[in-house]
């Protein structure tokens, strides 16, 4: 006959085994849940949909809005800066980034984007919120499309005993004392390319963000005015008084050569 104590021990042992099996099953489920996340996780390559951003406060954008900076995109993916809606050409009016120098809204993760082809009865333009990442992706897409249409064919491989040809013009040797100022923005890829290009030549490059620093924006506009240029594609590059609009390695090399010879403004 089985004693009551033996029954109790058996039940206790059964409960203990059941609890152990339950704990093991829970651990297995947790491991299975975590494994796919670790295996499928990948670095953001810019192709994923842009995360939603909070709507910015309303912006009443008119032709006479003060402290305004408008950035439009041309077919090459280059950005151009204007101060008045009337100065934005037809090719860029449908999608224009708007920023007011006296407020911080629209300068971080969310931008104001206006459609200057739509003016309401009260004189304001249609304005909406766009994620910074979406704006940057649009620039990259237009640049890629332009490059695909205009890129020259790859150079022919050199024959036996031949060479691939000389590279670009060598940097002047006396550029150590030259400092170049680049006016741009954090999202502007050509601005970063210009800075990298200069630093690779041993030239000191000072980058000023015209969105983060209103004084830098005013300084840039003053230099453009004095050089009889209304505006254009950022970066705006000052090579000892030589004001270049946009990043062109050839034009920059010529300006550096003049700076090295001391023939600058």
XYZ file of N, CA and C in Angstrom, residues 13-183:
513
model
N 6.998 16.119 -6.440
C 7.977 15.941 -7.515
C 7.385 16.205 -8.870
N 6.107 15.799 -9.070
C 5.459 16.053 -10.359
C 5.284 17.522 -10.615
N 4.889 18.259 -9.559
C 4.727 19.710 -9.711
C 6.055 20.356 -10.038
N 7.112 19.882 -9.347
C 8.438 20.463 -9.613
C 8.873 20.227 -11.035
N 8.658 19.004 -11.543
C 9.025 18.703 -12.927
C 8.202 19.535 -13.907
N 6.920 19.716 -13.595
C 6.067 20.515 -14.479
C 6.541 21.949 -14.549
N 6.921 22.482 -13.364
C 7.400 23.866 -13.347
C 8.704 23.997 -14.134
N 9.564 22.988 -13.993
C 10.831 23.026 -14.734
C 10.582 22.999 -16.233
N 9.645 22.112 -16.650
C 9.332 22.049 -18.078
C 8.735 23.355 -18.581
N 7.870 23.995 -17.756
C 7.271 25.276 -18.136
C 8.330 26.359 -18.280
N 9.276 26.380 -17.325
C 10.344 27.389 -17.396
C 11.195 27.195 -18.641
N 11.511 25.926 -18.951
C 12.311 25.653 -20.151
C 11.576 26.078 -21.413
N 10.257 25.820 -21.437
C 9.479 26.211 -22.614
C 9.451 27.717 -22.782
N 9.310 28.428 -21.654
C 9.295 29.896 -21.733
C 10.631 30.429 -22.226
N 11.729 29.831 -21.762
C 13.046 30.267 -22.223
C 13.211 30.016 -23.716
N 12.718 28.866 -24.173
C 12.812 28.562 -25.606
C 12.020 29.541 -26.439
N 10.821 29.896 -25.959
C 10.010 30.873 -26.695
C 10.685 32.230 -26.753
N 11.286 32.633 -25.621
C 11.969 33.932 -25.588
C 13.141 33.948 -26.553
N 13.897 32.828 -26.585
C 15.033 32.762 -27.508
C 14.571 32.807 -28.954
N 13.451 32.111 -29.242
C 12.930 32.115 -30.613
C 12.459 33.495 -31.016
N 11.897 34.233 -30.059
C 11.409 35.579 -30.372
C 12.557 36.542 -30.631
N 13.660 36.331 -29.878
C 14.782 37.246 -30.037
C 15.628 36.915 -31.253
N 15.721 35.653 -31.620
C 16.609 35.247 -32.706
C 16.296 35.921 -34.030
N 15.042 35.979 -34.497
C 14.773 36.632 -35.783
C 15.162 38.089 -35.795
N 14.936 38.794 -34.647
C 15.279 40.218 -34.603
C 16.765 40.407 -34.786
N 17.568 39.532 -34.147
C 19.012 39.675 -34.265
C 19.488 39.321 -35.665
N 18.838 38.344 -36.298
C 19.291 37.895 -37.615
C 18.842 38.839 -38.726
N 17.645 39.382 -38.570
C 17.099 40.197 -39.654
C 17.412 41.676 -39.502
N 17.976 42.079 -38.367
C 18.280 43.495 -38.173
C 19.320 43.936 -39.184
N 19.103 45.065 -39.820
C 20.078 45.592 -40.765
C 20.163 47.100 -40.631
N 21.281 47.595 -41.032
C 21.519 49.034 -40.945
C 20.642 49.780 -41.938
N 20.153 50.933 -41.507
C 19.308 51.744 -42.384
C 20.117 52.191 -43.590
N 19.678 51.795 -44.787
C 20.390 52.181 -46.008
C 19.711 53.314 -46.752
N 18.719 53.944 -46.129
C 18.052 55.085 -46.742
C 16.878 54.727 -47.615
N 16.600 53.408 -47.780
C 15.493 53.006 -48.640
C 14.214 52.747 -47.859
N 14.323 52.634 -46.533
C 13.127 52.408 -45.732
C 12.271 53.665 -45.713
N 10.943 53.520 -45.551
C 10.089 54.705 -45.507
C 10.510 55.644 -44.388
N 10.425 56.935 -44.645
C 10.813 57.912 -43.632
C 9.851 57.841 -42.443
N 10.400 57.873 -41.216
C 9.519 57.824 -40.056
C 8.637 59.061 -39.991
N 7.477 58.891 -39.416
C 6.548 60.015 -39.304
C 7.122 61.061 -38.353
N 6.905 62.311 -38.661
C 7.355 63.398 -37.799
C 6.146 64.207 -37.372
N 6.282 64.849 -36.231
C 5.187 65.663 -35.718
C 4.969 66.871 -36.622
N 3.714 67.226 -36.820
C 3.387 68.387 -37.642
C 3.931 69.659 -37.006
N 4.528 70.507 -37.813
C 5.032 71.787 -37.331
C 3.885 72.762 -37.119
N 4.085 73.787 -36.299
C 3.048 74.824 -36.160
C 2.758 75.464 -37.510
N 1.549 75.927 -37.731
C 1.197 76.534 -39.024
C 2.131 77.685 -39.381
N 2.425 77.808 -40.660
C 3.267 78.895 -41.160
C 2.506 79.641 -42.242
N 2.258 80.915 -42.006
C 1.588 81.758 -43.000
C 2.657 82.363 -43.906
N 2.833 81.778 -45.063
C 3.874 82.209 -45.991
C 3.266 83.078 -47.078
N 3.737 84.329 -47.141
C 3.257 85.279 -48.137
C 4.431 85.832 -48.934
N 4.119 86.600 -49.945
C 5.171 87.197 -50.765
C 6.036 88.171 -49.971
N 5.483 88.772 -48.924
C 6.222 89.767 -48.153
C 6.642 89.256 -46.776
N 6.658 87.946 -46.561
C 7.075 87.401 -45.269
C 8.525 87.792 -44.993
N 8.774 88.313 -43.792
C 10.118 88.771 -43.423
C 10.976 87.614 -42.923
N 12.301 87.824 -42.932
C 13.282 86.855 -42.402
C 13.153 85.489 -43.074
N 12.839 85.487 -44.342
C 12.540 84.250 -45.049
C 13.741 83.780 -45.864
N 13.961 82.462 -45.835
C 14.967 81.831 -46.674
C 14.311 80.655 -47.394
N 14.350 80.674 -48.701
C 13.690 79.654 -49.515
C 14.739 78.830 -50.267
N 14.628 77.526 -50.172
C 15.554 76.630 -50.848
C 14.792 75.797 -51.866
N 15.179 75.915 -53.142
C 14.517 75.133 -54.176
C 15.543 74.223 -54.850
N 15.044 73.213 -55.556
C 15.900 72.176 -56.127
C 15.770 72.212 -57.647
N 16.907 72.205 -58.340
C 16.838 72.163 -59.796
C 16.855 70.714 -60.282
N 16.829 70.523 -61.596
C 16.736 69.170 -62.144
C 17.986 68.342 -61.878
N 19.107 68.994 -61.556
C 20.341 68.266 -61.262
C 20.421 67.834 -59.804
N 19.452 68.276 -58.994
C 19.502 67.957 -57.578
C 20.286 68.971 -56.775
N 20.709 70.062 -57.403
C 21.405 71.132 -56.687
C 20.387 72.047 -56.020
N 20.746 72.579 -54.882
C 19.853 73.461 -54.139
C 20.250 74.915 -54.350
N 19.245 75.777 -54.366
C 19.447 77.212 -54.570
C 18.672 77.966 -53.495
N 19.232 79.053 -53.048
C 18.636 79.821 -51.955
C 18.169 81.179 -52.458
N 16.933 81.521 -52.136
C 16.367 82.831 -52.460
C 15.741 83.410 -51.187
N 15.494 84.714 -51.220
C 14.921 85.388 -50.057
C 13.456 85.764 -50.241
N 12.964 85.710 -51.474
C 11.572 86.075 -51.742
C 10.926 85.042 -52.661
N 9.658 84.749 -52.465
C 8.972 83.807 -53.354
C 9.065 84.204 -54.820
N 9.040 85.499 -55.101
C 9.075 85.953 -56.492
C 10.383 85.593 -57.189
N 11.455 85.356 -56.413
C 12.760 85.049 -57.009
C 12.941 83.574 -57.335
N 12.025 82.727 -56.878
C 12.135 81.292 -57.168
C 11.628 81.045 -58.585
N 12.439 80.455 -59.462
C 12.013 80.246 -60.852
C 10.938 79.181 -60.967
N 10.321 79.128 -62.104
C 9.192 78.215 -62.319
C 9.581 76.765 -62.089
N 10.803 76.368 -62.471
C 11.194 74.964 -62.351
C 11.255 74.484 -60.907
N 11.383 75.408 -59.972
C 11.511 74.978 -58.582
C 10.366 75.372 -57.670
N 9.319 75.989 -58.193
C 8.287 76.559 -57.345
C 7.364 75.514 -56.709
N 7.268 74.336 -57.287
C 6.317 73.347 -56.768
C 6.775 72.737 -55.449
N 8.073 72.776 -55.163
C 8.590 72.175 -53.931
C 9.733 73.038 -53.413
N 9.439 73.843 -52.402
C 10.407 74.796 -51.881
C 10.459 74.667 -50.367
N 11.653 74.511 -49.849
C 11.790 74.498 -48.398
C 11.796 75.932 -47.883
N 10.997 76.184 -46.833
C 10.896 77.528 -46.257
C 11.446 77.523 -44.837
N 12.239 78.541 -44.523
C 12.784 78.674 -43.188
C 12.790 80.142 -42.793
N 12.427 80.411 -41.546
C 12.461 81.772 -41.021
C 13.656 81.890 -40.084
N 14.479 82.897 -40.300
C 15.705 83.026 -39.518
C 15.458 83.396 -38.065
N 14.235 83.831 -37.729
C 13.955 84.233 -36.351
C 13.171 83.175 -35.573
N 13.107 81.943 -36.079
C 12.445 80.869 -35.350
C 13.150 79.553 -35.628
N 13.079 78.648 -34.654
C 13.786 77.373 -34.772
C 12.935 76.288 -35.410
N 11.610 76.466 -35.441
C 10.759 75.455 -36.066
C 11.137 75.298 -37.542
N 11.200 74.051 -37.975
C 11.517 73.793 -39.365
C 12.999 73.702 -39.659
N 13.836 73.578 -38.623
C 15.279 73.504 -38.829
C 15.876 72.208 -38.311
N 15.064 71.332 -37.727
C 15.603 70.103 -37.136
C 15.195 68.891 -37.978
N 14.391 68.020 -37.385
C 13.996 66.788 -38.070
C 12.812 66.984 -39.004
N 12.136 68.107 -38.904
C 10.980 68.392 -39.758
C 11.177 69.741 -40.435
N 10.829 69.812 -41.718
C 10.989 71.028 -42.502
C 9.622 71.553 -42.937
N 9.559 72.867 -43.162
C 8.411 73.465 -43.853
C 8.678 73.362 -45.360
N 7.723 72.839 -46.092
C 7.844 72.750 -47.548
C 6.623 73.422 -48.168
N 6.870 74.353 -49.075
C 5.789 75.137 -49.673
C 5.629 74.817 -51.150
N 4.418 74.983 -51.614
C 4.108 74.899 -53.042
C 3.784 76.315 -53.505
N 4.744 76.946 -54.146
C 4.568 78.338 -54.564
C 3.730 78.470 -55.821
N 3.255 77.342 -56.341
C 2.331 77.407 -57.472
C 0.891 77.524 -56.986
N 0.677 77.382 -55.676
C -0.667 77.450 -55.113
C -0.768 78.613 -54.135
N -1.472 79.646 -54.535
C -1.687 80.775 -53.631
C -3.171 80.822 -53.262
N -3.419 80.877 -51.968
C -4.790 80.889 -51.479
C -5.409 82.278 -51.645
N -6.732 82.382 -51.498
C -7.395 83.697 -51.622
C -6.865 84.737 -50.639
N -6.358 84.287 -49.466
C -5.850 85.256 -48.484
C -4.409 85.664 -48.757
N -3.820 85.186 -49.868
C -2.464 85.585 -50.228
C -1.374 84.684 -49.698
N -1.725 83.630 -48.951
C -0.724 82.710 -48.428
C -0.527 81.532 -49.389
N 0.640 80.907 -49.268
C 0.951 79.733 -50.078
C 0.713 78.458 -49.271
N 0.447 77.375 -49.973
C 0.247 76.083 -49.316
C 1.564 75.609 -48.717
N 1.552 75.284 -47.422
C 2.749 74.841 -46.706
C 2.422 73.559 -45.957
N 3.344 72.601 -46.001
C 3.155 71.353 -45.264
C 4.449 70.971 -44.562
N 4.375 69.949 -43.719
C 5.542 69.442 -42.999
C 6.155 68.276 -43.765
N 7.491 68.269 -43.854
C 8.212 67.162 -44.494
C 9.370 66.747 -43.595
N 9.580 65.455 -43.446
C 10.708 64.955 -42.663
C 12.018 65.324 -43.338
N 13.004 65.674 -42.540
C 14.333 65.989 -43.068
C 14.852 64.851 -43.955
N 14.658 63.620 -43.512
C 15.158 62.471 -44.265
C 14.489 62.362 -45.633
N 13.218 62.700 -45.696
C 12.519 62.662 -46.981
C 13.083 63.715 -47.930
N 13.365 64.907 -47.401
C 13.948 65.982 -48.213
C 15.318 65.556 -48.744
N 16.158 65.005 -47.867
C 17.490 64.585 -48.281
C 17.422 63.461 -49.318
N 16.471 62.544 -49.142
C 16.317 61.450 -50.104
C 15.914 61.982 -51.472
N 15.080 63.016 -51.486
C 14.666 63.625 -52.748
C 15.859 64.243 -53.471
N 16.731 64.914 -52.730
C 17.930 65.491 -53.339
C 18.801 64.399 -53.952
N 19.014 63.327 -53.188
C 19.851 62.236 -53.678
C 19.244 61.599 -54.926
N 17.940 61.444 -54.938
C 17.281 60.828 -56.087
C 17.475 61.679 -57.341
N 17.289 62.987 -57.218
C 17.452 63.853 -58.391
C 18.895 63.867 -58.874
N 19.847 63.867 -57.942
C 21.252 63.851 -58.343
C 21.589 62.554 -59.069
N 21.084 61.440 -58.526
C 21.360 60.144 -59.156
C 20.767 60.084 -60.559
N 19.551 60.612 -60.715
C 18.915 60.609 -62.032
C 19.696 61.474 -63.016
N 20.177 62.620 -62.543
C 20.943 63.514 -63.425
C 22.266 62.869 -63.831
N 22.935 62.253 -62.862
C 24.212 61.610 -63.168
C 24.012 60.477 -64.159
N 22.922 59.712 -63.969
C 22.654 58.596 -64.877
C 22.431 59.083 -66.307
N 21.856 60.267 -66.462
C 21.574 60.791 -67.807
C 22.781 61.462 -68.449
N 23.667 62.016 -67.635
C 24.730 62.851 -68.192
C 26.131 62.298 -68.004
N 26.278 61.212 -67.251
C 27.626 60.700 -66.979
C 28.305 60.269 -68.277
N 29.563 60.640 -68.469
C 30.286 60.218 -69.681
C 30.601 58.734 -69.604
N 30.865 58.109 -70.743
C 31.224 56.689 -70.725
C 32.531 56.488 -69.981
N 32.724 55.315 -69.382
C 33.971 55.075 -68.643
C 35.166 55.138 -69.579
N 36.319 55.615 -69.095
C 37.503 55.726 -69.963
C 37.990 54.348 -70.374
N 38.572 54.296 -71.563
C 39.097 53.030 -72.062
C 40.294 52.606 -71.234
N 40.432 51.313 -71.060
C 41.565 50.793 -70.305
C 42.844 51.047 -71.079
N 43.941 51.376 -70.398
C 45.195 51.640 -71.107
C 45.736 50.378 -71.761
N 46.372 50.554 -72.902
C 46.958 49.418 -73.600
C 48.223 48.952 -72.912
N 48.850 47.929 -73.436
C 50.093 47.414 -72.848
C 51.166 48.500 -72.803
N 51.714 48.665 -71.646
C 52.766 49.669 -71.487
C 52.235 51.071 -71.376
N 50.898 51.242 -71.493
C 50.321 52.578 -71.420
C 50.003 52.949 -69.985
N 49.469 54.135 -69.821
C 49.088 54.594 -68.487
C 47.669 55.091 -68.547
N 47.071 55.211 -67.391
C 45.682 55.650 -67.312
C 45.549 57.136 -67.513
N 46.642 57.832 -67.663
C 46.564 59.275 -67.863
C 46.780 60.010 -66.568
N 47.089 61.267 -66.681
C 47.355 62.062 -65.488
C 46.066 62.378 -64.775
N 46.199 62.656 -63.480
C 45.032 63.011 -62.693
C 44.709 64.472 -62.850
N 43.930 65.010 -61.908
C 43.538 66.406 -61.950
C 44.717 67.308 -61.667
N 44.536 68.616 -61.770
C 45.633 69.548 -61.537
C 46.152 69.441 -60.118
N 47.452 69.491 -60.011
C 48.055 69.401 -58.682
C 47.772 70.663 -57.896
N 47.641 70.497 -56.598
C 47.377 71.651 -55.744
C 48.644 72.489 -55.617
N 48.512 73.814 -55.622
C 49.687 74.650 -55.423
C 50.358 74.291 -54.105
N 51.675 74.439 -54.054
C 52.420 74.008 -52.872
C 52.308 74.988 -51.712
N 51.920 76.222 -51.971
C 51.909 77.230 -50.918
C 50.488 77.579 -50.478
N 49.702 76.547 -50.164
C 48.322 76.763 -49.718
C 48.168 76.625 -48.211
N 49.269 76.430 -47.504
C 49.165 76.177 -46.068
C 48.480 77.321 -45.332
N 48.671 78.545 -45.807
C 48.095 79.685 -45.105
C 46.743 80.124 -45.630
N 46.170 79.374 -46.583
C 44.895 79.749 -47.187
C 43.742 79.143 -46.378
N 42.784 79.981 -46.030
C 41.571 79.513 -45.349
C 40.372 79.795 -46.241
N 39.559 78.779 -46.467
C 38.381 78.891 -47.325
C 37.127 78.751 -46.470
N 36.166 79.621 -46.706
C 34.909 79.579 -45.966
C 33.828 78.961 -46.845
N 33.135 77.976 -46.302
C 32.054 77.301 -47.012
C 30.739 77.600 -46.302
N 29.801 78.207 -47.013
C 28.467 78.459 -46.473
C 27.543 77.364 -47.005
